[in-house]
Coordinates of C-alpha atoms and ligand atoms in Angstrom, one line a residue:
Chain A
X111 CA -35.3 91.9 -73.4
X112 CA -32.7 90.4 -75.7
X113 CA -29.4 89.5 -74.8
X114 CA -26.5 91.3 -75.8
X115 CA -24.9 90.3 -79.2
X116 CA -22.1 93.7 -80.2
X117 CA -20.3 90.9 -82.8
X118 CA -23.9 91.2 -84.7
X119 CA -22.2 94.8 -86.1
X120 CA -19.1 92.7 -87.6
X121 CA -19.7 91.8 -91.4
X122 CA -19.1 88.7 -93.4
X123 CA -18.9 86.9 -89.8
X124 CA -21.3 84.9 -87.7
X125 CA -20.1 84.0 -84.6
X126 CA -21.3 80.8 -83.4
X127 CA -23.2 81.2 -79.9
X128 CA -26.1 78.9 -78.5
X129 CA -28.6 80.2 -81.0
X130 CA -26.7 79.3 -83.6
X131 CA -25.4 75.9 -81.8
X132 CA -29.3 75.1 -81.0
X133 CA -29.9 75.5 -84.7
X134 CA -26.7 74.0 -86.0
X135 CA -26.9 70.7 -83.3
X136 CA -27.0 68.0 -86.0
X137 CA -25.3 70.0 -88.8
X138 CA -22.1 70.0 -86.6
X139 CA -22.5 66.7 -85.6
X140 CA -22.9 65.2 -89.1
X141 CA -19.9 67.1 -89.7
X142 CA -17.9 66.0 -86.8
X143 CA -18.6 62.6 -87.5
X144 CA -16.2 62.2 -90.4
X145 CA -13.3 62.3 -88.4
X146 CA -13.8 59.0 -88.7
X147 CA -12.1 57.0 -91.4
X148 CA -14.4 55.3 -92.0
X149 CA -17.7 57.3 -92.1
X150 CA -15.1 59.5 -94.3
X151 CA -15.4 56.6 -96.8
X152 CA -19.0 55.7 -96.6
X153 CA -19.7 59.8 -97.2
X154 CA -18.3 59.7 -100.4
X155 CA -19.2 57.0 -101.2
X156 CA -23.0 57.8 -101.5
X157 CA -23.2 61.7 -100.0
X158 CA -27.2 61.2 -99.9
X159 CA -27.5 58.4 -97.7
X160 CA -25.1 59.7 -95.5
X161 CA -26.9 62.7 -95.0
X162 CA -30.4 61.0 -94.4
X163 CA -28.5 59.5 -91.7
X164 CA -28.6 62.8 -90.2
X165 CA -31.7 64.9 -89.2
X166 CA -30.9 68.1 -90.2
X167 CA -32.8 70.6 -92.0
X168 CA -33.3 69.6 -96.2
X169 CA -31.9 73.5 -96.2
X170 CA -28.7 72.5 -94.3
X171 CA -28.6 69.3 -96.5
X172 CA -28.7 71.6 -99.7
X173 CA -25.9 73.7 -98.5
X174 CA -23.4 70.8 -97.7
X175 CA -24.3 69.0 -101.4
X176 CA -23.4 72.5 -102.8
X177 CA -20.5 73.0 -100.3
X178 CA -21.7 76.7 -99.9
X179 CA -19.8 77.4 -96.5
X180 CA -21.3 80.5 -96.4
X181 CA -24.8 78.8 -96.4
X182 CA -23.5 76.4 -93.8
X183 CA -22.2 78.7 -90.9
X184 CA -25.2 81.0 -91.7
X185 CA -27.7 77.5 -90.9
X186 CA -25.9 76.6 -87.6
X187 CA -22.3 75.2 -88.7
X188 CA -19.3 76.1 -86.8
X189 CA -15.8 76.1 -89.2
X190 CA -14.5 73.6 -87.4
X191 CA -16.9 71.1 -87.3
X192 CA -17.6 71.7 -90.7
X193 CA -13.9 72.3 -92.6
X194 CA -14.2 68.1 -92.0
X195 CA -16.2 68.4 -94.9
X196 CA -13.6 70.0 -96.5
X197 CA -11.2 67.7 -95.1
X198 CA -13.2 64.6 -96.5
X199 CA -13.0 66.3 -100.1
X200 CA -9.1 66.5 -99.6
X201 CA -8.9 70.5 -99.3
X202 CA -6.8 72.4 -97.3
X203 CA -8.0 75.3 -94.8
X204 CA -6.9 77.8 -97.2
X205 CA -9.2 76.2 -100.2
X206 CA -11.8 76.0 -97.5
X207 CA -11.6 79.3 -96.3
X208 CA -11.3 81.1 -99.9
X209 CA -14.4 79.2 -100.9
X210 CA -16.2 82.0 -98.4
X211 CA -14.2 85.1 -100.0
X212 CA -14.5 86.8 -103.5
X213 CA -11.0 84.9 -103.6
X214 CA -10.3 81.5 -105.3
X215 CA -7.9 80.1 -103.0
X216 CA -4.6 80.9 -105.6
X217 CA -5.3 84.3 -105.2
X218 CA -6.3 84.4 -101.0
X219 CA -2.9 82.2 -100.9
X220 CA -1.1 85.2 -102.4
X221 CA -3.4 87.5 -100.5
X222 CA -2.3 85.4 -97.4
X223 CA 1.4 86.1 -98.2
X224 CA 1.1 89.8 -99.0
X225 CA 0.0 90.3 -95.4
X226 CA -4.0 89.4 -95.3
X227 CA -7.1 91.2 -95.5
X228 CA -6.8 94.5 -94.0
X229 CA -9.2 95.1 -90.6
X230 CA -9.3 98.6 -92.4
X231 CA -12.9 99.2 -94.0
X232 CA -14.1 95.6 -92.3
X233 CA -15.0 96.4 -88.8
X234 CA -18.6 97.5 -89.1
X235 CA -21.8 96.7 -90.8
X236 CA -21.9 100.2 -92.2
X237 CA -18.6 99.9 -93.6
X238 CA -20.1 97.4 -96.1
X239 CA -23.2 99.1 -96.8
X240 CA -22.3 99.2 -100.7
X241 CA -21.9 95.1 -100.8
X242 CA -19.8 93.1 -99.6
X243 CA -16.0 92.2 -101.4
X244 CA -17.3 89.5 -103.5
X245 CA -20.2 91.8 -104.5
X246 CA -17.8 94.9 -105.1
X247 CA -15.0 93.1 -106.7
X248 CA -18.1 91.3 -109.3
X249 CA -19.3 95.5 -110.0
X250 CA -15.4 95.8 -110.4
X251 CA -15.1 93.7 -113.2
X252 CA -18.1 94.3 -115.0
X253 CA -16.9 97.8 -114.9
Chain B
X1232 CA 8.2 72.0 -54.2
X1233 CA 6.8 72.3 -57.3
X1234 CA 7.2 75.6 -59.4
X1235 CA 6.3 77.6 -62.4
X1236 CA 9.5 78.5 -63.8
X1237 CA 8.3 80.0 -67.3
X1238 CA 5.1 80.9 -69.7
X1239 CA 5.1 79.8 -73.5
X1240 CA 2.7 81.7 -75.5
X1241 CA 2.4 80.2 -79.2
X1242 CA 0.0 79.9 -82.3
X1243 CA -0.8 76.6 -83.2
X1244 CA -2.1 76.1 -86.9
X1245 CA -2.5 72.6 -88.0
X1246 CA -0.1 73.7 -91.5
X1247 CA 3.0 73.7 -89.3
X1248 CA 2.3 70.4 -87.8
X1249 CA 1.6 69.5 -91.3
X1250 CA 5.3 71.0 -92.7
X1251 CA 7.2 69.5 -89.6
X1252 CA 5.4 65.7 -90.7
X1253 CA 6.3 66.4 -94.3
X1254 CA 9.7 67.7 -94.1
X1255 CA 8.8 71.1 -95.6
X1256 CA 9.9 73.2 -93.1
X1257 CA 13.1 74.3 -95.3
X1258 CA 10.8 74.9 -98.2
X1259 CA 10.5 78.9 -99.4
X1260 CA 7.2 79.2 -97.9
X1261 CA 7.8 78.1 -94.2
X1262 CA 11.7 78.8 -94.2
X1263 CA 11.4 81.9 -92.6
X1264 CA 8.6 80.9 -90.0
X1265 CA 11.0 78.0 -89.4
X1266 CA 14.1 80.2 -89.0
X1267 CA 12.8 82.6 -86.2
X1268 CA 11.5 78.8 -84.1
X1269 CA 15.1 78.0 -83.6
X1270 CA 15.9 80.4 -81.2
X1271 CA 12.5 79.0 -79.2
X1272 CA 13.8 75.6 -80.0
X1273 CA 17.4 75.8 -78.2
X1274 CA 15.5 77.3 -75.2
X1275 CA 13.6 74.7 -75.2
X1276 CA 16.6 72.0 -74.9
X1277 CA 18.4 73.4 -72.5
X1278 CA 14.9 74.3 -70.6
X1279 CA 13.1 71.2 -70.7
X1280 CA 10.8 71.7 -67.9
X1281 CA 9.2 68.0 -66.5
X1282 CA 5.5 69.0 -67.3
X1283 CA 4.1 71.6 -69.2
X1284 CA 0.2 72.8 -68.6
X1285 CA -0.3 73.0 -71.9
X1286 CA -3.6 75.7 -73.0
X1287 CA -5.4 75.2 -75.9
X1288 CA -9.2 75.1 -77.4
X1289 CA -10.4 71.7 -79.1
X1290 CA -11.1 71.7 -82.4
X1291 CA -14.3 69.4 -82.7
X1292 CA -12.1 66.6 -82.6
X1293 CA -12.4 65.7 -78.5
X1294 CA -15.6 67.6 -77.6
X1295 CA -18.4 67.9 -79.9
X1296 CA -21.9 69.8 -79.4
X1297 CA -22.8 66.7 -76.7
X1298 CA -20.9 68.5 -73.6
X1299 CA -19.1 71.6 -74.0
X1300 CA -17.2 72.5 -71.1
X1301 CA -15.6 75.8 -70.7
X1302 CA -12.6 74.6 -68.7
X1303 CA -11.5 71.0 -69.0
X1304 CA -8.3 69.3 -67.3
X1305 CA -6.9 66.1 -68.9
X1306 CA -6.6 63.6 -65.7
X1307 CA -5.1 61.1 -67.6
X1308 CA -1.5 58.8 -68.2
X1309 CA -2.0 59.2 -71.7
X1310 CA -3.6 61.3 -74.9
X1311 CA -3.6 59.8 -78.2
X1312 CA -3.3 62.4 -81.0
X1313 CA -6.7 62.8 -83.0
X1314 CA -8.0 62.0 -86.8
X1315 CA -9.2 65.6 -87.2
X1316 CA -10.6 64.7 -90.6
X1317 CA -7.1 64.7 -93.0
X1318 CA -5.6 61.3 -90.8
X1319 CA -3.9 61.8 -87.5
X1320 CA -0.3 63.4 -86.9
X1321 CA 2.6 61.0 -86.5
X1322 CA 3.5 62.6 -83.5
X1323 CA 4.1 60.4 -80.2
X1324 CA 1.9 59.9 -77.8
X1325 CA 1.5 62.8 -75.2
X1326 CA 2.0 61.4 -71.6
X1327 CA 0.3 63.1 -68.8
X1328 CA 1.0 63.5 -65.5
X1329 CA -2.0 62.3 -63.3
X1330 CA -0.5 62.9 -59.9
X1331 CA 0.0 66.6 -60.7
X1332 CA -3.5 66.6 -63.0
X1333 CA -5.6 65.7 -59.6
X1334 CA -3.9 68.3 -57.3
X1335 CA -3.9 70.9 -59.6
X1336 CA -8.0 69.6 -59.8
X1337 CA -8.5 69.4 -56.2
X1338 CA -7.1 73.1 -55.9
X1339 CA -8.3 75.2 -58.4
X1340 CA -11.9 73.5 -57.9
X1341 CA -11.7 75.0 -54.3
X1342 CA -10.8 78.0 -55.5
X1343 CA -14.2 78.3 -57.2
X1344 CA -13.2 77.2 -61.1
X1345 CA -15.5 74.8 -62.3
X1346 CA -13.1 72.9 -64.0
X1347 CA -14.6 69.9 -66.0
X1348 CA -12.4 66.9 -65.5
X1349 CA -11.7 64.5 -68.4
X1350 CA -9.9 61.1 -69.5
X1351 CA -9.2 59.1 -72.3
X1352 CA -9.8 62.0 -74.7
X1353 CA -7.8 62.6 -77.5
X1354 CA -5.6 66.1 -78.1
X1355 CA -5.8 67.9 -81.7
X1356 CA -3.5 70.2 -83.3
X1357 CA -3.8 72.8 -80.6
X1358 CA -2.2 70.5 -78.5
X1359 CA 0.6 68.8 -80.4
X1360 CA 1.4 71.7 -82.7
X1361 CA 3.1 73.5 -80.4
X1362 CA 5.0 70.8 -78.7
X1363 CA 6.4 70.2 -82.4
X1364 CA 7.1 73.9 -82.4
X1365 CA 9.3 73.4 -79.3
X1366 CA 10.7 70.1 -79.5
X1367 CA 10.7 69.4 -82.9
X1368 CA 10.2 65.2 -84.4
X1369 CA 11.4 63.3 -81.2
X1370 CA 10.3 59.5 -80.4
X1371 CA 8.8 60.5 -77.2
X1372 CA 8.2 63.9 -75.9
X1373 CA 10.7 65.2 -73.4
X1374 CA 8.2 65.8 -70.7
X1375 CA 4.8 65.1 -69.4
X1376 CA 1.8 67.2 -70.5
X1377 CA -1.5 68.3 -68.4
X1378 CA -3.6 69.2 -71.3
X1379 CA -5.9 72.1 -70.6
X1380 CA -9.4 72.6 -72.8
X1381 CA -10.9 75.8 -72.9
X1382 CA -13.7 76.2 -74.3
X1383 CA -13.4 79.1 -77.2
X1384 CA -15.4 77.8 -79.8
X1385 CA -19.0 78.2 -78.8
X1386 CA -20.3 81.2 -77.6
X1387 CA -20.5 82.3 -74.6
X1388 CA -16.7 81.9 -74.0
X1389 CA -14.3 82.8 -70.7
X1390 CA -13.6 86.8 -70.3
X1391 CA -10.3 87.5 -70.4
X1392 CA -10.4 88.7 -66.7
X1393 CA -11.4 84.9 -65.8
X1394 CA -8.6 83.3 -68.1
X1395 CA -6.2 85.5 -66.1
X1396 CA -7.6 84.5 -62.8
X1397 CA -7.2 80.8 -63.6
X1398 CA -3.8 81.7 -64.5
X1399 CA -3.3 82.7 -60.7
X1400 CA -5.2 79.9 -59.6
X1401 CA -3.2 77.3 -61.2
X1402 CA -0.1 79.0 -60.4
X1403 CA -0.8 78.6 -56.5
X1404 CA -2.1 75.1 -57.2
X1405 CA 1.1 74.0 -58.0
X1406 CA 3.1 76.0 -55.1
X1407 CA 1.7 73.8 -53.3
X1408 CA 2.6 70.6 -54.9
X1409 CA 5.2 69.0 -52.4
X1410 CA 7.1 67.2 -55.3
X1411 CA 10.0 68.9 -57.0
X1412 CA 8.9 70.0 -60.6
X1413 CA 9.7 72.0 -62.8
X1414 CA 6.8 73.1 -64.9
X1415 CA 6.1 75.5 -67.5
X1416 CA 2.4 76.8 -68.5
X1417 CA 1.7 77.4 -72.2
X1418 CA -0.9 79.2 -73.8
X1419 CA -1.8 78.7 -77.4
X1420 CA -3.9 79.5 -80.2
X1421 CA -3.9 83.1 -82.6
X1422 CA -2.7 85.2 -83.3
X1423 CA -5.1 87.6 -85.5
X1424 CA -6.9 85.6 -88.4
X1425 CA -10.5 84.8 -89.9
X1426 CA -11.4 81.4 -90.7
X1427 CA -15.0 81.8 -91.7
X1428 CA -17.5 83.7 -93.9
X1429 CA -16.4 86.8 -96.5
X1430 CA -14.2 88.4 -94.0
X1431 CA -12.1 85.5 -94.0
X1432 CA -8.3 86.2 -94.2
X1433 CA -8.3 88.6 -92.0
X1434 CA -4.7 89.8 -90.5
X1435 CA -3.8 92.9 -88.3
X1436 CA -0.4 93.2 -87.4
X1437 CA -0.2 96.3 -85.8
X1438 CA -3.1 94.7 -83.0
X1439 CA -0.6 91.7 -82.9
X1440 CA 2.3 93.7 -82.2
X1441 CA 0.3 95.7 -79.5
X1442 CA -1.0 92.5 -77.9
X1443 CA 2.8 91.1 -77.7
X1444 CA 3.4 94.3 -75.3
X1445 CA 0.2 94.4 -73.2
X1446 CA 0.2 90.7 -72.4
X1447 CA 4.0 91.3 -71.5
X1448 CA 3.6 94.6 -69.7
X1449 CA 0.1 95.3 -68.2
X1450 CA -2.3 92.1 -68.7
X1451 CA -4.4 93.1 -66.1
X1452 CA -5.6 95.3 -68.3
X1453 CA -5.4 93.4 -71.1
X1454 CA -7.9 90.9 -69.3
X1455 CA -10.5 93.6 -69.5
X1456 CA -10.6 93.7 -73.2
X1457 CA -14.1 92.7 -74.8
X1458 CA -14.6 89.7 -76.9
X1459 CA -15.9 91.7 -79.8
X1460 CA -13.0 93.9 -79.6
X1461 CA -10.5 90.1 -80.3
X1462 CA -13.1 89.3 -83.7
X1463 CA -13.7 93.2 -84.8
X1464 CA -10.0 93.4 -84.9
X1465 CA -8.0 90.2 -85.2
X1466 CA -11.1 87.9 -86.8
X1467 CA -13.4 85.5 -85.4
X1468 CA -10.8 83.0 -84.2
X1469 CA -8.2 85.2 -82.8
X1470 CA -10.2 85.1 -79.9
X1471 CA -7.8 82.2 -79.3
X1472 CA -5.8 84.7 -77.9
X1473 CA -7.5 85.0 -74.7
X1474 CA -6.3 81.5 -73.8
X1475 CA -2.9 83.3 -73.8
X1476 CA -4.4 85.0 -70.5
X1477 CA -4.2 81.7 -68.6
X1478 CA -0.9 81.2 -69.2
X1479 CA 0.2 84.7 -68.2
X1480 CA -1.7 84.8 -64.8
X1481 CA 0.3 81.6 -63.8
X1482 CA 3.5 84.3 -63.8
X1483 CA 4.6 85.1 -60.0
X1484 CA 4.6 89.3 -60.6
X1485 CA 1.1 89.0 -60.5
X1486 CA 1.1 87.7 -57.1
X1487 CA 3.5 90.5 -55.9
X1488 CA 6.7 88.5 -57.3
X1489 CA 9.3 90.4 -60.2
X1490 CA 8.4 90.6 -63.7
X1491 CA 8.7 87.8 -65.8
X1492 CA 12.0 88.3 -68.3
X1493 CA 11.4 88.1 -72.4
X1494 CA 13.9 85.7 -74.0
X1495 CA 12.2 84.9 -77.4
X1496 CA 9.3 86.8 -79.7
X1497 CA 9.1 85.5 -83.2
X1498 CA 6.2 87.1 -85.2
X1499 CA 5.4 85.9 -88.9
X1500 CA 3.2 86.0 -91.5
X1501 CA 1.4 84.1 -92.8
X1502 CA 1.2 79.9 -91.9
X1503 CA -2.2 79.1 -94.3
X1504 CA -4.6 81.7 -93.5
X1505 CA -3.0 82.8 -89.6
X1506 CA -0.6 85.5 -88.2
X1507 CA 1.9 83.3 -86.0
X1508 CA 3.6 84.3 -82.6
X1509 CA 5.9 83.1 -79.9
X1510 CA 7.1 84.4 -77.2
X1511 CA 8.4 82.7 -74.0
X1512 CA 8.5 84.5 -70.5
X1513 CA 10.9 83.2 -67.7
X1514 CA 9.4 84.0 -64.2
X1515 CA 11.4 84.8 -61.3
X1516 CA 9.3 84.3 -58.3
Ligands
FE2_120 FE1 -7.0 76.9 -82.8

């Protein structure tokens, strides 16, 4: 029998439990590492190396090079282990956290400030069934 | 005789450490989140307790996937503030009180909470956030701090019903502490946001508002509220809120004593991507 995972009928989140720590083990730890100062430094300085440092998946190596956060939590990475990337690129949690929306992080500041993303029409799975906001907002604009 | 003489419930986003360093707090953006601290703030001077248990979750900055425990109690004299990726805070150093730390230990333990036990281990921005929200840019903190970890990270995470319990546990731990102390219990973290994935910047005020009066009025039945009722409606990390449960079980009318009195709430939005809240709780046992 499996176990019992309700937050699975949540969209556009992944909660981080053991299956996802099992599989995320030396993402997060990469990630965590550049609290450092120094490994800060030698991560920029040459991103590759860094990373072979690491052994983590080449998929979860693709996603950080690309900074696809999205791609990142979805292979294992937890936000907060992983906004240290972030950090390491001098961004600020709200650049970090747009990145993942259909928002650049001018307009999820604004979005911030005009009260946030309503839980209205985000609770369920089902509730999304016609894409999610990046998707809808792209069919939006294309008219 | 030791005593709990009031609960602190507050958010603790990293951006108003950040505008308390920087000097920003007058700025358009954070006056008004600044404004409704005062209040909190003149409590605080003329309340300065002499340690507070201070609730909060690491932030991958003291634990990292190596050990994670779901209840950890800082043990020792000091706790340096961490580098959690953007330099550390220049905030002073928190002091602990190690006496207090081991009883509190040594009782709870007994009382069947396996509390993980922990030195030399630095404290993030859930931590020393909130004691800037309260006190402010002094050279030392005005008292001692038992820094509490709970685990809300990783999956599976405390119920609400146990965060309560620990509440009570603590709370009867330091009863029976035979010096005279007067010491406050905060819980931190919240209030509703969404740091990760598309959902991200998530806010529900009305579920704020309605948490403010459960956790004052009827948290027993607050503590039976599901996890994936917290992320379904006040995102993925305003879960933090359960920590808030601790805090609130440590308040004598839930061991047969009077209700608590309310004499702050400060609700705002937003700092960075979070709803903020306060509220402070004087117990009269
Ligand atoms: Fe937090």
């Amino acid at each position: 029998m499996g176990l019992d995972k309700p937050y699975l009928d949540i969209p556009g989140t992944i909660i981080f439990d053991t299956d996802q720590a099992s599989m995320g083990y030396h993402l997060n730890m990469f990630a965590m590492s550049l609290k450092d100062a120094e490994n800060r430094r030698r991560f920029t300085a040459d991103e590759n190396a860094y990373l072979d440092e690491w052994p983590m998946t080449e998929e979860q190596k693709d996603a950080v090079r690309d900074r696809d956060f999205n791609r990142i939590l979805a292979l294992g990475g937890n936000i907060y282990f992983c906004a240290k990337i972030g950090a390491t690129d001098g961004q600020n949690y709200v650049e970090i956290v747009s990145s993942m929306t259909e928002n650049d992080a001018h307009a999820h500041k604004q979005m911030m400030i005009d009260g946030g993303r309503s839980p209205d029409g985000n609770r369920y799975l089902h509730e999304w069934a016609d894409g999610d906001p990046a998707a809808r907002k792209e069919r939006e604009e294309r008219g | 005789m030791a005593r709990i003489s009031a609960s602190v419930y507050s958010s603790h986003v990293p951006l108003i450490g950040a505008a308390v360093d920087k000097g920003l707090t007058g700025d358009d953006y954070f006056k008004p989140l600044f404004d409704g601290y005062r209040a909190g703030r003149e409590w605080a001077a003329e309340n300065t307790p002499d340690v507070v248990i201070l609730v909060f979750n690491d932030h991958a900055n003291a634990f990292g996937l190596d050990i994670v425990p779901t209840f950890a109690l800082g043990m020792s004299e000091t706790f340096e503030p961490a580098d959690e990726g953007w330099g550390s805070r220049p905030v002073p150093l928190v002091v602990g009180h190690p006496a207090l730390a081991a009883h509190i230990a040594h009782s709870v333990i007994r009382a069947d909470f396996d509390l993980t036990l922990v030195n030399n281990i630095p404290v993030d921005h859930g931590c020393t956030v909130p004691l800037s929200v309260m006190f402010d840019q002094p050279d030392t903190w005005p008292c001692k701090v038992i820094p509490l970890f709970i685990n809300v990270v990783q999956y599976p995470i405390p119920s609400g019903r146990r965060c309560l319990e620990l509440g009570k546990a603590i709370r009867q731990a330091v009863d029976s502490f035979d010096d005279d102390l007067d010491v406050q219990i905060w819980g931190t973290g919240g209030m509703s946001h969404q740091l990760q994935g598309q959902r991200a910047g998530l806010i529900n005020q009305p579920w704020d508002h309605e948490f403010f009066e459960r956790m004052i009025n009827d948290p027993e039945d607050l503590a039976t509220m599901e996890h994936v009722e917290y992320v379904r409606e006040a995102g993925s990390e305003g879960i933090e809120l359960v920590m808030w449960l601790v805090a609130r079980g440590a308040m004598s009318d839930l061991a047969g004593g009077a209700a608590p009195t309310e004499v702050h709430r400060h609700y705002h939005v937003p700092a960075s991507n979070t709803a903020v809240g306060q509220l402070i709780l004087e117990d009269h046992s």
